[in-house]
Amino acid sequence: MLSEKMNEALNVQANRELYSSYLYLSMSYYFESVNMLGFASWMRVQAGEELVHAMKMLDYVVSAGGRARVLAVEGPRVFWASPKEAFGQVWDHERAVTGLIHSLVGVAEAEKDEATRSFLQWYVDEQVEEEESSDSVLKLVLAAGDDDAALLAADRELGHRSFKFPRGFEMFPYASAQ
Ligand code: OFO
């Protein structure tokens, strides 16, 4: 059973994961508006992954006997001056999220909640990957600089990333049960 404090901290972090999803979706539409469809697609994949991060956390709250609450999500910005600025924000954002996950681990430890501490290890590991991938994408975009041909090549390369909702997190997980 989750303590009140742990329950609330998990609901708040799920909200931050939803915000991440909004942010990347907003970036996706920004890139679409400037006809960089590979970058737009990469961001859309990222938005999908963040939605899964939020649902995974709220599903855990329910399975641990807590109350999952979907809190109001702050509106993200809608414009960036360049791919460099947008991907720079992705990198900053992921580092900030790592800090939030580590604080959440601190709450689980202070509450002596071993089950939640163990559950959160997935997020600790995921953040290592998130930082690594945002770092490598930022480097790719920085290397392209203002060279249109290099940016086009980077845009094409990032467009290859794909995403499928993992089993259990499909948008309509109950359909097959009917
Ligand atoms: Fe949820 O990992 Fe990015 O923010």
Short mmCIF file of N, CA, C and O and ligand atoms in Angstrom, two decimals, residues 17 20 46 50 53 93-94 97 127 130, ligand 1:
data_model
loop_
_atom_site.label_atom_id
_atom_site.label_comp_id
_atom_site.label_asym_id
_atom_site.label_seq_id
_atom_site.Cartn_x
_atom_site.Cartn_y
_atom_site.Cartn_z
N GLU A 17 5.46 13.44 -16.90
CA GLU A 17 5.64 12.59 -18.10
C GLU A 17 4.63 13.01 -19.17
O GLU A 17 4.96 13.06 -20.35
N SER A 20 5.91 16.04 -20.74
CA SER A 20 6.96 15.70 -21.71
C SER A 20 6.31 15.30 -23.03
O SER A 20 6.77 15.70 -24.11
N GLN A 46 8.73 10.22 -29.76
CA GLN A 46 9.13 10.59 -28.40
C GLN A 46 7.88 10.89 -27.55
O GLN A 46 7.78 10.49 -26.40
N GLU A 50 6.59 8.98 -24.09
CA GLU A 50 6.32 9.69 -22.82
C GLU A 50 4.92 9.37 -22.30
O GLU A 50 4.70 9.27 -21.09
N HIS A 53 5.25 6.27 -20.53
CA HIS A 53 5.88 6.47 -19.21
C HIS A 53 4.83 6.91 -18.18
O HIS A 53 4.85 6.47 -17.03
N HIS A 93 15.66 19.25 -21.12
CA HIS A 93 14.46 18.70 -20.50
C HIS A 93 14.73 17.31 -19.93
O HIS A 93 14.34 17.00 -18.80
N GLU A 94 15.41 16.48 -20.71
CA GLU A 94 15.66 15.11 -20.23
C GLU A 94 16.57 15.09 -19.00
O GLU A 94 16.39 14.28 -18.11
N VAL A 97 14.35 15.90 -16.16
CA VAL A 97 13.50 14.77 -15.79
C VAL A 97 14.31 13.75 -14.99
O VAL A 97 13.81 13.17 -14.01
N GLN A 127 16.06 6.81 -18.06
CA GLN A 127 16.63 8.16 -18.18
C GLN A 127 18.06 8.13 -18.71
O GLN A 127 18.48 9.06 -19.39
N GLU A 130 17.42 7.94 -22.29
CA GLU A 130 16.84 9.20 -22.78
C GLU A 130 17.93 10.26 -22.93
O GLU A 130 17.95 11.00 -23.91
FE1 OFO B 1 9.84 10.08 -19.56
O1 OFO B 1 11.52 10.15 -20.25
FE2 OFO B 1 11.71 11.66 -21.30
O2 OFO B 1 10.98 12.90 -20.20
#
